[in-house]
Amino acid sequence: MSRPTFSGVLVPVVTPFAADLAPDTGRFIAHCKRLLAAGADGLAIFGTTSEANSLSLKERLTLLDALVDAGVPAAKLMPGAGATALPDAVDLMRAAGRHGCGGVLLLPPFYYKVATDDGLFDFTAAAIERAASPDLSVYLYHIPPVAQVGWSHALIRRLIDAFPRTIVGLKDSSGDWSHTQSLITSFPGFAVFPGSESFLLQGLRLGGAGCISATANINVEGIRRVIDAHAAGGGEPEQARATAARKIIEGFPVIPALKALIAADTGESDWARVRPPFRALGADRAEQLIVALSSAGFALNGPGVLKDTAL
Amino acid sequence: MSRPTFSGVLVPVVTPFAADLAPDTGRFIAHCKRLLAAGADGLAIFGTTSEANSLSLKERLTLLDALVDAGVPAAKLMPGAGATALPDAVDLMRAAGRHGCGGVLLLPPFYYKVATDDGLFDFTAAAIERAASPDLSVYLYHIPPVAQVGWSHALIRRLIDAFPRTIVGLKDSSGDWSHTQSLITSFPGFAVFPGSESFLLQGLRLGGAGCISATANINVEGIRRVIDAHAAGGGEPEQARATAARKIIEGFPVIPALKALIAADTGESDWARVRPPFRALGADRAEQLIVALSSAGFALNGPGVLKDTAL
C-alpha cells in the first residue's frame, strides 16, 4: 500500500440527462469541473448517486472518455466499476486503468444475495487479473442498504493479502458509524471513507481518509471546511453545519433532491431529470427543500455550491 | 390479452461456460434442443438460474442470435430482458421482438431498493415504448428473495390496464403459495407461473398457467407428468414425486447443483462450471447429490432427464 491514495472529500457525481434520457455529456463535464474548482479532492463518478447502474456499460465508458478528453485529470477520478457481470467490471476497470484514473470503486456483484465470501473473492480476483492494469487502485464499495451484498472484514483482509498493491481502500455506506470505526481500526493504512459527511470528523480523528458523500454535489465547500478545521485542531462547529445541511436533504429522495438543487442553482431545469425507476422531485417539493435549507441558513450560491449564511 | 400465451412447463435454462468463462454456445444450443425434445413447452433463457445477470448485454444478445440461428423456434423462447439500466432492457426486448420470441421475462430494475410503483411503472412503460415491438408479449418476473424489488398487485393492475396486449403474464418466484394464489385469482386471464413445480398442481387447479422452474433443467419429464396427469383428472402422485426430486436439489446450491447433474449426465465435466460469485459444486458434493437422488428413486438418464425408478 505504498502508492498514493485518495483522501479528503470525494463527490459521487450526479449524472445529468437530456430530454431523451441520454446522458448530457456537456453538463456532466461542466459539473465535474466546478466540483473540482470548489475544492473536491476527487470525483467518484458512476456511483449510486450517479444512477450508474441505470446507465449501460457503453454509456459509462463513453462518459469517462469524454471527461478525460475534456481535460478533467484522470488522477482525480474514481469511477465506479461495479457490475453484476464479470466482463462488465473488467471492461470498466480496463478503461480506468488505460486513462490512468486514481482508482476505481468496486461494488460486489449484487444480483445474487446468497453470494459467499469465497464467491466474492473469486469475482474480485478474476476482475483484477483480467483487467491486467497493475497501476490501478481498487477501492471496495460497501453499501448493504442498496447492494445487499457487502464486503465482510474477513473478505477485505483476504483481498488485501492477495492484492496488497491494488486493494487500497473502501467506501463504507453502511450508515453505521460503529462499522466504519471498526474498519478504520482493523485495517491500518487502508483508506476508509464513510459514505456520509455526518461521520467525517469522527472518521478523521481515528485516521479515516475523508468522505465520499452524495451531498458533496451541492456542498463540497461546507464539507471541505470540516477537513480544514480538523487539520487546524478543531472542526466541531463546521461538522455541525455540514450535518445540518445533509439532514435537510435526507428528508427528500436524495438523488432527485440533489438534481433539483443543481437545476435551481444553475437555472438549467434539465438538471432535474432522472432515469426511471426514479422520478424528478417536482417543483413544489423542490421549493420546499430550498425553503428548508434557507431557513437553516443555507443559500444556493451559483455554481453548485451552498453558501452558509450562518458563517 | 387475446394473443396466445405460454403455458405448461418452461425451463430457465442454465448457461454453460468454457474454461475461459465465455458462454459455451454449442453446449447451450444442445441443452436447449434436448429440453424441447424432452417436452418443455418453452425456454425461459436468461433468468436467475441462467446466471443471466452474470452475462454482459452483448453475451446475451449473441447467445439469443445463435440459438435462433441454430433452429430453436423463437416462439418457444421467453428470454429474460431484465436489467438495471433502461437502455439494456430496451436492447434485449428489441432483439426478442425482432426474432419473434414468444415473449420476454422482465425483472424490475433491481439496484435501487427504494424504487416506488410509480418509478417501476415509468421504467416498464418506457421500456415497452422504446422497444417498439408491438407483437412482443411481456411476462413480469417477480423474485423478491433475489431482486428485492418486486411487482405489487396495484402495479400489475396498472400495467395490464396501460398495456393490455403486452403485459400478459407473470412468473412468481416469491416462494409463497398464498401470493401465487392471490395473483391467479386477482387477474383472470393473466398467465401466472409459479417459479417452482412444488406449486404446480395447486396452481393448475386454480387456473395457473404451469410453472417456470430451475429444476426443469434436469426433470422436465417429471414435471410434465404432473401437467398430463392433471389434464386427465389426477396428478397427486406425480406432484409428490416432482416435489420430492426438487426438495433434494434444494438441499444444495441450486445452480451449481443443476450444472453438476448435467455434467454427470452428459459426461461433459465442463458443464459444472459457473461464473463467480458462484462456485462449482465440487466432486464430493455432486456425488452426495446423485446418491441422494438415487436413494429417492431418481436416476440420471442420458440427455439431462431424470428417470423416476419408482414409476
Coordinates of C-alpha atoms in Angstrom, one line a residue, chain A:
Chain A
M1 CA 0.0 0.0 0.0
S2 CA 2.8 2.4 -0.8
R3 CA 1.2 4.1 -3.7
P4 CA -0.7 7.4 -3.1
T5 CA -4.3 7.0 -2.2
F6 CA -7.3 9.4 -2.3
S7 CA -8.1 11.5 0.7
G8 CA -10.4 14.4 1.6
V9 CA -13.8 15.0 0.1
L10 CA -14.8 13.0 -3.0
V11 CA -18.0 13.6 -4.9
P12 CA -20.2 10.7 -6.3
V13 CA -21.2 12.9 -9.2
V14 CA -24.8 13.0 -10.3
T15 CA -25.4 12.3 -14.0
P16 CA -27.4 14.8 -16.0
F17 CA -29.8 13.5 -18.7
A18 CA -31.2 15.2 -21.8
A19 CA -34.9 15.1 -22.8
D20 CA -34.4 11.7 -24.5
L21 CA -32.8 10.4 -21.2
A22 CA -29.4 10.2 -22.9
P23 CA -26.5 11.3 -20.6
D24 CA -25.9 15.0 -21.1
T25 CA -22.1 15.0 -21.6
G26 CA -21.7 18.8 -21.7
R27 CA -23.5 19.3 -18.4
F28 CA -21.6 16.4 -16.8
I29 CA -18.2 17.8 -17.7
A30 CA -19.2 21.3 -16.5
H31 CA -20.4 19.9 -13.2
C32 CA -17.3 17.8 -12.7
K33 CA -15.1 20.9 -13.4
R34 CA -17.0 23.1 -11.0
L35 CA -16.8 20.5 -8.2
L36 CA -13.0 20.3 -8.6
A37 CA -12.9 24.1 -8.7
A38 CA -14.9 24.2 -5.5
G39 CA -12.4 22.0 -3.7
A40 CA -13.3 18.4 -4.3
D41 CA -10.3 16.1 -3.9
G42 CA -11.7 13.6 -6.3
L43 CA -14.7 12.6 -8.3
A44 CA -16.3 9.2 -7.6
I45 CA -18.3 9.2 -10.9
F46 CA -20.6 6.2 -11.6
G47 CA -21.6 5.6 -8.0
T48 CA -25.1 5.0 -6.6
T49 CA -25.8 8.8 -6.5
S50 CA -24.7 8.9 -10.2
E51 CA -27.5 6.4 -11.2
A52 CA -24.6 4.4 -12.6
N53 CA -26.5 1.2 -12.6
S54 CA -29.2 2.9 -14.6
L55 CA -26.5 3.5 -17.4
S56 CA -25.5 1.0 -19.9
L57 CA -21.8 -0.1 -20.0
K58 CA -21.3 1.8 -23.2
E59 CA -22.7 5.0 -21.7
R60 CA -20.3 4.8 -18.8
L61 CA -17.3 4.1 -21.0
T62 CA -18.3 7.0 -23.3
L63 CA -18.8 9.4 -20.5
L64 CA -15.4 8.5 -18.9
D65 CA -13.7 9.1 -22.3
A66 CA -15.4 12.4 -22.7
L67 CA -14.5 13.6 -19.3
V68 CA -10.8 12.8 -19.7
D69 CA -10.8 14.3 -23.2
A70 CA -12.3 17.5 -21.8
G71 CA -9.3 17.9 -19.6
V72 CA -10.5 16.6 -16.2
P73 CA -7.4 15.0 -14.7
A74 CA -7.8 11.2 -14.6
A75 CA -5.8 11.1 -11.4
K76 CA -8.8 12.8 -9.7
L77 CA -11.3 10.2 -10.9
M78 CA -12.5 7.2 -9.1
P79 CA -15.1 5.7 -11.5
G80 CA -17.5 3.0 -10.2
A81 CA -16.5 -0.3 -11.8
G82 CA -19.2 -2.4 -10.2
A83 CA -21.4 -4.7 -12.2
T84 CA -23.2 -8.0 -11.8
A85 CA -21.4 -9.4 -14.8
L86 CA -17.6 -10.0 -14.6
P87 CA -16.9 -8.9 -18.2
D88 CA -18.5 -5.5 -17.5
A89 CA -16.5 -5.0 -14.3
V90 CA -13.4 -5.9 -16.3
D91 CA -14.2 -3.5 -19.2
L92 CA -14.8 -0.7 -16.7
M93 CA -11.5 -1.4 -14.8
R94 CA -9.5 -1.6 -18.0
A95 CA -10.9 1.7 -19.2
A96 CA -10.0 3.3 -15.9
G97 CA -6.5 1.8 -16.0
R98 CA -5.9 2.9 -19.6
H99 CA -6.9 6.5 -18.7
G100 CA -4.7 6.5 -15.5
C101 CA -7.6 7.0 -13.1
G102 CA -6.7 7.5 -9.5
G103 CA -8.7 4.3 -8.7
V104 CA -12.0 2.6 -9.2
L105 CA -14.8 2.0 -6.7
L106 CA -15.9 -1.6 -6.9
L107 CA -19.3 -2.9 -5.9
P108 CA -19.6 -6.6 -5.2
P109 CA -21.7 -8.4 -7.8
F110 CA -25.1 -7.6 -6.3
Y111 CA -27.7 -9.7 -8.0
Y112 CA -27.3 -13.0 -6.1
K113 CA -27.9 -12.3 -2.4
V114 CA -26.6 -15.8 -1.5
A115 CA -23.1 -15.0 -2.7
T116 CA -20.4 -16.2 -0.3
D117 CA -17.1 -14.6 0.7
D118 CA -15.4 -17.3 -1.4
G119 CA -17.5 -16.4 -4.5
L120 CA -17.0 -12.7 -4.0
F121 CA -13.3 -13.3 -3.7
D122 CA -13.3 -15.2 -6.9
F123 CA -15.2 -12.4 -8.7
T124 CA -12.8 -9.7 -7.4
A125 CA -9.7 -11.7 -8.1
A126 CA -10.9 -12.6 -11.6
A127 CA -11.8 -8.9 -12.3
I128 CA -8.3 -7.7 -11.1
E129 CA -6.5 -10.4 -13.0
R130 CA -8.5 -9.9 -16.3
A131 CA -8.3 -6.1 -16.1
A132 CA -4.5 -6.5 -16.1
S133 CA -4.0 -2.9 -15.0
P134 CA -1.2 -3.2 -12.5
D135 CA -1.2 0.5 -11.6
L136 CA -4.9 0.7 -11.0
S137 CA -6.0 1.1 -7.3
V138 CA -9.3 -0.6 -6.2
Y139 CA -11.5 0.8 -3.5
L140 CA -14.2 -1.5 -2.3
Y141 CA -17.7 -0.2 -2.2
H142 CA -19.7 -1.3 0.8
I143 CA -23.4 -0.2 0.6
P144 CA -25.5 -3.0 2.1
P145 CA -28.7 -0.9 2.2
V146 CA -28.7 -0.9 -1.6
A147 CA -26.5 -3.7 -2.9
Q148 CA -27.5 -6.0 0.0
V149 CA -24.3 -7.9 -0.8
G150 CA -21.3 -6.5 1.1
W151 CA -17.6 -6.8 1.9
S152 CA -17.0 -8.6 5.3
H153 CA -14.0 -7.9 7.4
A154 CA -12.7 -11.4 6.6
L155 CA -13.0 -10.9 2.9
I156 CA -11.4 -7.5 3.0
R157 CA -8.4 -9.0 4.9
R158 CA -8.2 -11.8 2.3
L159 CA -8.3 -9.3 -0.6
I160 CA -5.7 -7.0 0.9
D161 CA -3.4 -10.0 1.5
A162 CA -3.9 -11.3 -2.1
F163 CA -3.6 -7.9 -3.8
P164 CA -1.8 -5.6 -1.4
R165 CA -0.8 -3.0 -4.1
T166 CA -4.3 -3.0 -5.6
I167 CA -6.9 -3.1 -2.8
V168 CA -6.1 0.2 -1.1
G169 CA -9.4 1.4 0.4
L170 CA -13.1 1.3 0.9
K171 CA -16.2 3.4 0.9
D172 CA -18.5 2.5 3.8
S173 CA -22.1 3.5 3.0
S174 CA -23.4 1.2 5.7
G175 CA -24.7 4.3 7.5
D176 CA -23.4 2.6 10.7
W177 CA -20.6 4.5 12.4
S178 CA -19.6 1.5 14.5
H179 CA -18.9 -0.4 11.3
T180 CA -16.8 2.5 9.8
Q181 CA -14.9 2.8 13.1
S182 CA -14.2 -1.0 13.1
L183 CA -12.9 -0.8 9.5
I184 CA -10.5 2.1 10.3
T185 CA -9.1 0.4 13.4
S186 CA -9.0 -3.1 11.9
F187 CA -7.1 -2.1 8.7
P188 CA -4.4 0.5 9.4
G189 CA -3.1 2.2 6.3
F190 CA -6.3 1.3 4.4
A191 CA -8.1 4.4 3.1
V192 CA -11.6 4.2 4.7
F193 CA -14.2 6.8 3.5
P194 CA -17.5 6.9 5.3
G195 CA -20.3 7.4 2.7
S196 CA -21.7 10.4 4.6
E197 CA -20.1 13.6 5.9
S198 CA -22.0 13.1 9.1
F199 CA -19.2 10.8 10.2
L200 CA -16.4 12.9 8.7
L201 CA -14.9 14.4 11.8
Q202 CA -15.2 11.2 13.8
G203 CA -13.5 9.4 11.0
L204 CA -10.7 11.9 10.5
R205 CA -9.9 11.7 14.2
L206 CA -9.5 8.0 14.1
G207 CA -7.4 8.1 10.9
G208 CA -10.2 7.9 8.3
A209 CA -9.3 9.1 4.8
G210 CA -12.2 11.7 4.4
C211 CA -15.6 11.0 3.0
I212 CA -17.4 10.2 -0.3
S213 CA -20.8 11.8 0.0
A214 CA -23.7 12.4 -2.3
T215 CA -24.4 15.8 -0.7
A216 CA -21.0 17.0 -1.8
N217 CA -22.6 17.5 -5.2
I218 CA -24.0 20.7 -3.7
N219 CA -22.0 21.3 -0.6
V220 CA -18.4 20.4 -1.3
E221 CA -17.2 23.7 0.3
G222 CA -19.1 23.1 3.5
I223 CA -17.6 19.6 3.8
R224 CA -14.1 20.8 2.9
R225 CA -14.4 23.3 5.9
V226 CA -14.7 20.3 8.3
I227 CA -11.5 18.8 6.9
D228 CA -9.6 22.1 7.0
A229 CA -10.8 22.9 10.6
H230 CA -9.8 19.4 11.7
A231 CA -6.3 20.0 10.3
A232 CA -6.2 23.2 12.4
G233 CA -7.2 21.3 15.5
G234 CA -10.9 22.0 15.5
G235 CA -13.9 21.0 13.4
E236 CA -16.9 20.7 15.7
P237 CA -18.9 23.7 14.5
E238 CA -18.1 23.0 10.8
Q239 CA -19.2 19.4 11.3
A240 CA -22.5 20.5 12.9
R241 CA -23.2 22.8 9.9
A242 CA -22.4 20.1 7.3
T243 CA -24.5 17.6 9.2
A244 CA -27.4 20.1 9.4
A245 CA -27.4 20.6 5.6
R246 CA -27.3 16.9 5.0
K247 CA -30.2 16.1 7.4
I248 CA -32.4 18.5 5.4
I249 CA -31.6 16.9 2.1
E250 CA -32.1 13.4 3.6
G251 CA -35.7 14.4 4.3
F252 CA -36.2 14.1 0.5
P253 CA -35.4 11.4 -2.1
V254 CA -31.7 12.2 -2.2
I255 CA -30.8 11.9 -5.9
P256 CA -33.8 13.8 -7.2
A257 CA -33.3 16.4 -4.5
L258 CA -29.7 17.0 -5.4
K259 CA -30.6 17.3 -9.1
A260 CA -33.4 19.7 -8.2
L261 CA -31.0 21.9 -6.3
I262 CA -28.5 21.9 -9.1
A263 CA -31.3 22.8 -11.5
A264 CA -32.4 25.7 -9.3
D265 CA -28.8 26.8 -8.8
T266 CA -27.8 26.7 -12.4
G267 CA -31.1 27.8 -13.9
E268 CA -30.9 24.7 -16.1
S269 CA -34.2 22.9 -15.5
D270 CA -32.9 19.9 -17.5
W271 CA -30.8 19.1 -14.4
A272 CA -33.8 17.9 -12.5
R273 CA -34.3 14.9 -14.8
V274 CA -33.6 11.4 -13.5
R275 CA -33.9 8.0 -15.1
P276 CA -36.6 5.6 -14.1
P277 CA -37.0 3.9 -11.6
F278 CA -36.6 7.4 -10.1
R279 CA -38.9 10.4 -10.6
A280 CA -37.9 14.0 -10.5
L281 CA -38.6 15.9 -7.3
G282 CA -41.2 18.2 -8.8
A283 CA -41.4 22.0 -8.5
D284 CA -43.4 22.0 -5.2
R285 CA -41.1 19.7 -3.3
A286 CA -38.0 21.4 -4.8
E287 CA -39.3 24.7 -3.4
Q288 CA -39.9 23.1 0.0
L289 CA -36.4 21.9 0.0
I290 CA -34.9 25.2 -0.9
V291 CA -37.0 26.9 1.8
A292 CA -35.9 24.3 4.4
L293 CA -32.3 24.9 3.5
S294 CA -32.7 28.7 3.6
S295 CA -34.5 28.6 7.0
A296 CA -31.4 26.7 8.3
G297 CA -29.1 29.4 6.8
F298 CA -28.0 27.6 3.6
A299 CA -28.4 29.5 0.3
L300 CA -27.9 28.4 -3.2
N301 CA -24.9 30.3 -4.5
G302 CA -24.2 29.9 -8.2
P303 CA -22.1 27.0 -9.4
G304 CA -23.5 24.1 -7.4
V305 CA -22.3 25.4 -4.0
L306 CA -24.2 26.1 -0.8
K307 CA -23.4 29.4 0.9
D308 CA -23.6 29.1 4.6
T309 CA -25.2 32.3 5.8
A310 CA -24.6 31.4 9.4
L311 CA -20.9 31.7 9.0

